[in-house]
Coordinates of C-alpha atoms and ligand atoms in Angstrom, one line a residue:
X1 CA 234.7 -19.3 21.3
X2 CA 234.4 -15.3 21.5
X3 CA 236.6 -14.8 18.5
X4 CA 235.2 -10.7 18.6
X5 CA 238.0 -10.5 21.2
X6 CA 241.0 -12.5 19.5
X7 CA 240.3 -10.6 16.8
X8 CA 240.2 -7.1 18.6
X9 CA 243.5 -8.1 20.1
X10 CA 244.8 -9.1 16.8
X11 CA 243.6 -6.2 15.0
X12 CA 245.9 -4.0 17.6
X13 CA 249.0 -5.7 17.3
X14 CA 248.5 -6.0 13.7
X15 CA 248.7 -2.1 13.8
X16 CA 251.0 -1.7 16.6
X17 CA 253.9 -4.4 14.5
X18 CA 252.8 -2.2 11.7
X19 CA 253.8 1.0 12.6
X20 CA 256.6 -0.4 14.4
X21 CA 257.9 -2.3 10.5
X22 CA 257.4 1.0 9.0
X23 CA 259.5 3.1 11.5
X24 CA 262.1 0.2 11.5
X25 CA 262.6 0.8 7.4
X26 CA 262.7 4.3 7.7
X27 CA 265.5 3.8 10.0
X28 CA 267.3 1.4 7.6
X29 CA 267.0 4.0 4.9
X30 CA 268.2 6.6 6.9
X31 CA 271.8 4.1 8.3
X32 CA 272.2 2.9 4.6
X33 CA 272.7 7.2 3.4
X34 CA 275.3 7.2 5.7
X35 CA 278.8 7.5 4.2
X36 CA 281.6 5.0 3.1
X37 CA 283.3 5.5 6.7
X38 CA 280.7 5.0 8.4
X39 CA 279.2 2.1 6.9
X40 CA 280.9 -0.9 8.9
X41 CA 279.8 0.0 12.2
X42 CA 276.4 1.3 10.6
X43 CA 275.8 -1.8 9.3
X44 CA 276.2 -4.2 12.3
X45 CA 273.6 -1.7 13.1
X46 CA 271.4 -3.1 10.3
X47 CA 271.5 -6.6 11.2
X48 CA 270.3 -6.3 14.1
X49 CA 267.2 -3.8 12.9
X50 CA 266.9 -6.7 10.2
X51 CA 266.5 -9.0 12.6
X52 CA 264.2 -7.4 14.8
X53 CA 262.5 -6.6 11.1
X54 CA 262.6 -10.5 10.0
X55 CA 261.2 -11.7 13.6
X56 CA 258.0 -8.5 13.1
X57 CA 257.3 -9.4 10.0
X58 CA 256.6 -13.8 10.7
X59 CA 254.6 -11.9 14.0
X60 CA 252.7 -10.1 11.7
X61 CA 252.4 -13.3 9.0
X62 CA 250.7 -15.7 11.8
X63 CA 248.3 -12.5 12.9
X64 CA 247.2 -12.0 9.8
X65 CA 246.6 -15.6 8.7
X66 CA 244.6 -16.0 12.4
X67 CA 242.5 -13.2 11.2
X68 CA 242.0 -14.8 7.9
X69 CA 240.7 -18.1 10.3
X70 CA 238.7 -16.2 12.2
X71 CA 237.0 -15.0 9.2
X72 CA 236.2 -18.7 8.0
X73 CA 235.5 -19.4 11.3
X74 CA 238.3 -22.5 11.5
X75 CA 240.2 -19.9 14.9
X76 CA 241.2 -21.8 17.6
X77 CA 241.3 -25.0 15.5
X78 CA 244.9 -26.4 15.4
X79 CA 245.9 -26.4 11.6
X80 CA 247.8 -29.6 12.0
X81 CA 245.8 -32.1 13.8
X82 CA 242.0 -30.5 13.8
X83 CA 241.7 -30.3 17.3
X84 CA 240.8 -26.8 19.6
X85 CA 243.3 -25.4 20.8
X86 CA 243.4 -24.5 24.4
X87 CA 241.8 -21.1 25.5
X88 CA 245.0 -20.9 27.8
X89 CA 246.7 -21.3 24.8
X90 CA 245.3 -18.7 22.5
X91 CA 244.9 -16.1 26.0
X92 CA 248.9 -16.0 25.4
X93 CA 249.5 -16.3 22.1
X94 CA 246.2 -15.4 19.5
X95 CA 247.6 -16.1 16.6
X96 CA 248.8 -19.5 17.5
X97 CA 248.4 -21.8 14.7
X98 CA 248.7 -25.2 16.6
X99 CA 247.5 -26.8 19.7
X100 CA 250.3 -27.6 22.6
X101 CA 250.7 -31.1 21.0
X102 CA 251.6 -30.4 17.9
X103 CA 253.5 -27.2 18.8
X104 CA 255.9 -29.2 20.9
X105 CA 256.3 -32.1 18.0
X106 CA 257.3 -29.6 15.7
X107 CA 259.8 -27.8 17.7
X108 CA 261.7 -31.2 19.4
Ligands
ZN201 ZN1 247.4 -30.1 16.9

């Protein structure tokens, strides 16, 4: 398993969600000075940046706890049932936490 480039491509998307989080907050803060008038149609505005926000931040969750596997050296190991998870697998999604199985099971 060459975990040096799962975790290279973590490691960038870690950054690039991020930046991307940071510049999404400023944004809120920025819609939510807005005056009283304003604020309705501002703040359909905000659910949809909280979305995106909610959706970034479980991203960045699973990256981080993949980099925290590769670290112990349990990456590419399904957290559910023990077995590896498919290199096709983990090519499209690095920080996946389960193998295809289990993935499916869950989400039925
Ligand atoms: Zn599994």
């Amino acid at each position: 398993m060459d975990t040096a480039y799962f975790e290279k491509r973590l490691t960038e998307r870690k950054k690039e969600l991020t930046a991307r989080l940071s510049r999404l907050e400023s944004e809120l803060d920025v819609a939510r000075s807005i005056d009283d008038d304003d604020r309705a149609i501002e703040g359909e505005g905000d659910e949809v940046m909280e979305e995106l926000g909610e959706a970034g931040l479980s991203e960045l969750r699973a990256i981080e706890a993949a980099l925290d596997r590769i670290e112990s050296s349990r990456f590419g190991i399904c957290t559910r049932c023990g077995q590896p998870i498919s290199t096709e697998r983990l090519m499209a999604v690095p920080q996946a936490a389960l193998c295809m199985a289990c993935h499916r099971e869950i989400n039925l």
